[in-house]
Coordinates of C-alpha atoms in Angstrom, one line a residue:
X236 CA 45.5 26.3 30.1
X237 CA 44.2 22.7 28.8
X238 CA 43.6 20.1 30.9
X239 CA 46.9 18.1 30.4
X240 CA 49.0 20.9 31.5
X241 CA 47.1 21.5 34.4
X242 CA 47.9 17.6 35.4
X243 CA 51.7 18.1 34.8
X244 CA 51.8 21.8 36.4
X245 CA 50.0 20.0 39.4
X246 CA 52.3 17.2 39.7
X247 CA 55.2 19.8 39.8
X248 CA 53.8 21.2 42.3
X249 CA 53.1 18.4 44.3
X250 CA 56.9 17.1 44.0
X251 CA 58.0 21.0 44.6
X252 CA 56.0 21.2 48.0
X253 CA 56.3 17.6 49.2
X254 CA 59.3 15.6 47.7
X255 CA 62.7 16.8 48.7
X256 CA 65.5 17.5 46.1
X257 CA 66.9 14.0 45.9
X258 CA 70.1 13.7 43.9
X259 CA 70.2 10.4 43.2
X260 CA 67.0 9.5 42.3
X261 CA 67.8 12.6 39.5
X262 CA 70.6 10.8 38.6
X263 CA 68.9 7.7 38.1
X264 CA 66.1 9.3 36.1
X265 CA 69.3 10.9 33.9
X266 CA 70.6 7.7 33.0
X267 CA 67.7 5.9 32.1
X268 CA 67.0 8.8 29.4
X269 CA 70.8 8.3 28.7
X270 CA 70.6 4.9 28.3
X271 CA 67.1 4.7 26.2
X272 CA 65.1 3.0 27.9
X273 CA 61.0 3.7 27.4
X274 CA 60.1 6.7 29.7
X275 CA 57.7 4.8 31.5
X276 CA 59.2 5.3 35.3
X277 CA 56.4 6.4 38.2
X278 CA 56.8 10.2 39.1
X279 CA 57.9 10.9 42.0
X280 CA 54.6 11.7 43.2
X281 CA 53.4 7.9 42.7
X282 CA 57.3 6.5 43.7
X283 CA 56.8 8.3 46.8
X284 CA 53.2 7.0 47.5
X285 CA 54.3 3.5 46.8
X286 CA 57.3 4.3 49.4
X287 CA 54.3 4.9 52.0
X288 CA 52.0 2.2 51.4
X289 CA 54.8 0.0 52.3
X290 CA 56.4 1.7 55.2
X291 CA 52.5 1.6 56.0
X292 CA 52.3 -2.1 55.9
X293 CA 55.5 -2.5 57.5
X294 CA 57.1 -4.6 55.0
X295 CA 60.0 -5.9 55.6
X296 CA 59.8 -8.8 52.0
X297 CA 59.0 -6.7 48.7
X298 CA 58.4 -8.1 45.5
X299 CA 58.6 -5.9 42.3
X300 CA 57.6 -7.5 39.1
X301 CA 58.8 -5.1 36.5
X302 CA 62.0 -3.3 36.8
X303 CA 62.6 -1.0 34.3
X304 CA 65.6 1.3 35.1
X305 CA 64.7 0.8 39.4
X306 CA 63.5 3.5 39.7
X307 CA 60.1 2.4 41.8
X308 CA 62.7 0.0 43.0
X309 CA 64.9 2.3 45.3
X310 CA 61.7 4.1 46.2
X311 CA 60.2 1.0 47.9
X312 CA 63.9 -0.2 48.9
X313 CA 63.9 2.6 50.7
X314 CA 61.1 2.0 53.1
X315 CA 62.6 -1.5 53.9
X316 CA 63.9 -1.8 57.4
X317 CA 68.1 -2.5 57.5
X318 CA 67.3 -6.3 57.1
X319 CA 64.7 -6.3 54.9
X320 CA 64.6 -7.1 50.9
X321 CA 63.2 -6.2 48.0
X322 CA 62.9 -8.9 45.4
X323 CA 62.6 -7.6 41.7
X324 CA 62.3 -8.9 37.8
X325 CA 63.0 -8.2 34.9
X326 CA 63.0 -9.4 31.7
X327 CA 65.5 -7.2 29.6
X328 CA 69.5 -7.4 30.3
X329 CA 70.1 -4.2 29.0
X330 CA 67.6 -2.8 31.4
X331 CA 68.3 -4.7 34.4
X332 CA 72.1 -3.6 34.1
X333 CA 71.4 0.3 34.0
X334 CA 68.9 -1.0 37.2
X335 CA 72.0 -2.8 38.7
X336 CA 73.9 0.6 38.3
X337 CA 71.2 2.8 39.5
X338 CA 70.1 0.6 42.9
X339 CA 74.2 0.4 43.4
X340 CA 74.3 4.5 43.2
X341 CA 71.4 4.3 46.0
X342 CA 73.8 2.0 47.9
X343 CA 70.4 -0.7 48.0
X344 CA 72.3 -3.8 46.9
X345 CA 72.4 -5.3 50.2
X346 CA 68.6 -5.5 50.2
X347 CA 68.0 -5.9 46.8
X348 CA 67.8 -8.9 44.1
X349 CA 67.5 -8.2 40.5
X350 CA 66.3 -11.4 38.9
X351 CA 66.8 -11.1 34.8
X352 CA 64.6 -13.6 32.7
X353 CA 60.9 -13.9 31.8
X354 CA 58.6 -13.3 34.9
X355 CA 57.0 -15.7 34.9
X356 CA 59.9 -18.3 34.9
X357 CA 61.4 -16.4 37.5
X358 CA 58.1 -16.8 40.0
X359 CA 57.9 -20.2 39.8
X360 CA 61.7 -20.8 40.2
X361 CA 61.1 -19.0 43.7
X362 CA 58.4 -21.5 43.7
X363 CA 61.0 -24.3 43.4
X364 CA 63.2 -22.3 46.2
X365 CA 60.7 -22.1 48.5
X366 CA 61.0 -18.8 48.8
X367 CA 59.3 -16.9 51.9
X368 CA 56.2 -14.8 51.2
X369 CA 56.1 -11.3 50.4
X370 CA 54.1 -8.5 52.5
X371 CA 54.1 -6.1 49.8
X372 CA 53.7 -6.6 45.6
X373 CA 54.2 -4.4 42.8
X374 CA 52.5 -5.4 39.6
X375 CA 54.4 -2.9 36.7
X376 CA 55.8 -5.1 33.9
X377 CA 53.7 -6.5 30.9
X378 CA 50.0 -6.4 31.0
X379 CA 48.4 -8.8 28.9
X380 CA 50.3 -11.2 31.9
X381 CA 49.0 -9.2 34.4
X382 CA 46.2 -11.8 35.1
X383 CA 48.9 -14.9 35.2
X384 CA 51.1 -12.1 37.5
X385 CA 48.2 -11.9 40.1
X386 CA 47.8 -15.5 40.3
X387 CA 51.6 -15.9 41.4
X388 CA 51.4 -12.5 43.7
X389 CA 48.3 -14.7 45.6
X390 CA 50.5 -17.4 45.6
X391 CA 53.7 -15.7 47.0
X392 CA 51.5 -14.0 49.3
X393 CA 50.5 -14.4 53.2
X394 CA 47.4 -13.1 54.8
X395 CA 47.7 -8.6 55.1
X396 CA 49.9 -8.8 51.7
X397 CA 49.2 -5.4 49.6
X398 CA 49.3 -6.1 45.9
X399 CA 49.2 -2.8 43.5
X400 CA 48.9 -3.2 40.2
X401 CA 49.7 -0.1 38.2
X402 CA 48.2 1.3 34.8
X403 CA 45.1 0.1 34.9
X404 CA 43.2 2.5 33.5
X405 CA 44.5 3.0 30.1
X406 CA 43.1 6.8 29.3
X407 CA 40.0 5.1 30.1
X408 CA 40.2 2.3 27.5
X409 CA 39.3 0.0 30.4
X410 CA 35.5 0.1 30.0
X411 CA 35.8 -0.5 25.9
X412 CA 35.3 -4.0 25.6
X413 CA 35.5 -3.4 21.5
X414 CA 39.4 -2.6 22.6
X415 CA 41.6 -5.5 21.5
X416 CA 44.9 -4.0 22.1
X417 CA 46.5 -6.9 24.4
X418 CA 47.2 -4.2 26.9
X419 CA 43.7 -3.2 27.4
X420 CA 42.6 -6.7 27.6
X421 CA 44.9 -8.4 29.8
X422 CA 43.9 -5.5 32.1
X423 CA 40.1 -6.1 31.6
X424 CA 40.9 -10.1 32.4
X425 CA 43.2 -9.0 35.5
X426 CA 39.5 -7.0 37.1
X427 CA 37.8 -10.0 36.3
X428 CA 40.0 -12.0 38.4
X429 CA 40.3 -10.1 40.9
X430 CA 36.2 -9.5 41.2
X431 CA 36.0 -13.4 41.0
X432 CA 38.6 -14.2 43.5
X433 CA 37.9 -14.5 47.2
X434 CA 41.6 -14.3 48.6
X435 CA 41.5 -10.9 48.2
X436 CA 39.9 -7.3 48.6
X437 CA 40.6 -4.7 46.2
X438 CA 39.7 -1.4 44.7
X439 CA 41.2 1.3 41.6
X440 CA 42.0 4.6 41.7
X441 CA 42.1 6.9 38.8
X442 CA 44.6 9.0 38.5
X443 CA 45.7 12.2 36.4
X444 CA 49.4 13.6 36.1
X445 CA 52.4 14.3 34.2
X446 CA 51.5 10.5 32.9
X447 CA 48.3 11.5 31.9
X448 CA 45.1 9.6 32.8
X449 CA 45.6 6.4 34.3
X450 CA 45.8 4.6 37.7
X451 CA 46.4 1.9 40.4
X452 CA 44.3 -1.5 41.6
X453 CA 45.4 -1.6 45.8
X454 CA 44.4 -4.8 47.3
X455 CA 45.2 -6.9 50.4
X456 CA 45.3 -10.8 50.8
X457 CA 42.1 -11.7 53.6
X458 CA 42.8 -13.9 56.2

């Protein structure tokens, strides 16, 4: 058995032992495939461990910059308390209306916003609205913004906020400053911020899987 089928036989048996059958997030996971959209969803492994860190936290204000088809969306929803929300963008229509469809199937629309529009023009509009600060950040959408993402995450923040920001290992491409895929540099520029910046503390994990190699920056706001 080669290596990458060991990571994908693993990660089945991970969601096998430890994720119950879930219906509708298989349903949502159907029609994203149905509806074309880039198979770049969190496995249920990783949805689940983001569903943790935030029930961890106790966040009760999410923000989700990247949607995709929602489905990391209804997995942090879903550790929301009843009058919580989950605040989430993203950039293509036709993708934030199969997300519309998918977070109505999880009956999560009373707790969640799907913001459509350029990122970044959406953050500062929630600048302009004065928006409250958010206990818990997902960074998932286009990395050669990640940097100009973490600058607005700090700003949305409070003191204790968790910020993840996912794929940022690239098979390893991370450490090869030669690389000039956008990608792999606005990843490279997003570690230098964050090793530069004293509002907050972070660290990576790699990690292996059905994905293949990758993995996560976890950080939280100081005081």
């Amino acid at each position: 058995m080669n290596q990458t089928n060991t990571w994908v036989k693993v990660d089945q048996y991970i969601t096998e032992r430890l994720i119950p059958h879930d219906s509708v997030l298989e349903k949502v996971l159907s029609a994203n495939q149905q509806a074309g959209l880039p198979p770049y969803d969190v496995t249920p492994s990783q949805g689940k461990l983001l569903n943790l860190l935030a029930q961890m936290k106790g966040a009760k204000r999410i923000l989700e910059i990247g949607t995709l088809g929602g489905f990391s969306t209804i997995w942090l929803a879903r550790a929301l308390p009843s009058d919580g929300q989950l605040v989430t963008l993203e950039l293509n229509p036709v993708h934030a209306q199969v997300a519309q469809a998918n977070i109505s199937l999880a009956q999560l629309s009373g707790i969640v916003e799907l913001r459509v529009g350029e990122a970044l023009d959406q953050l500062a509009q929630m600048e302009r609205e004065g928006v409250e600060p958010f206990d818990f950040i997902f960074i998932d959408a286009d990395k050669p913004n990640n940097p100009n993402y973490l600058k607005w995450a700090l700003h949305l923040s409070h003191p204790g906020t968790v910020i993840i920001g996912d794929n940022v290992i690239r098979e390893g491409e991370v450490i090869n400053e030669n690389n000039q895929d956008p990608r792999v540099k606005g990843v490279r520029t997003f570690y230098d911020l964050l090793s530069e910046e004293p509002k907050i503390t972070a660290t990576a994990i790699q990690t292996v899987g059905s994905k293949g190699y990758d993995g996560f920056v976890l950080g939280i706001v100081n005081s």
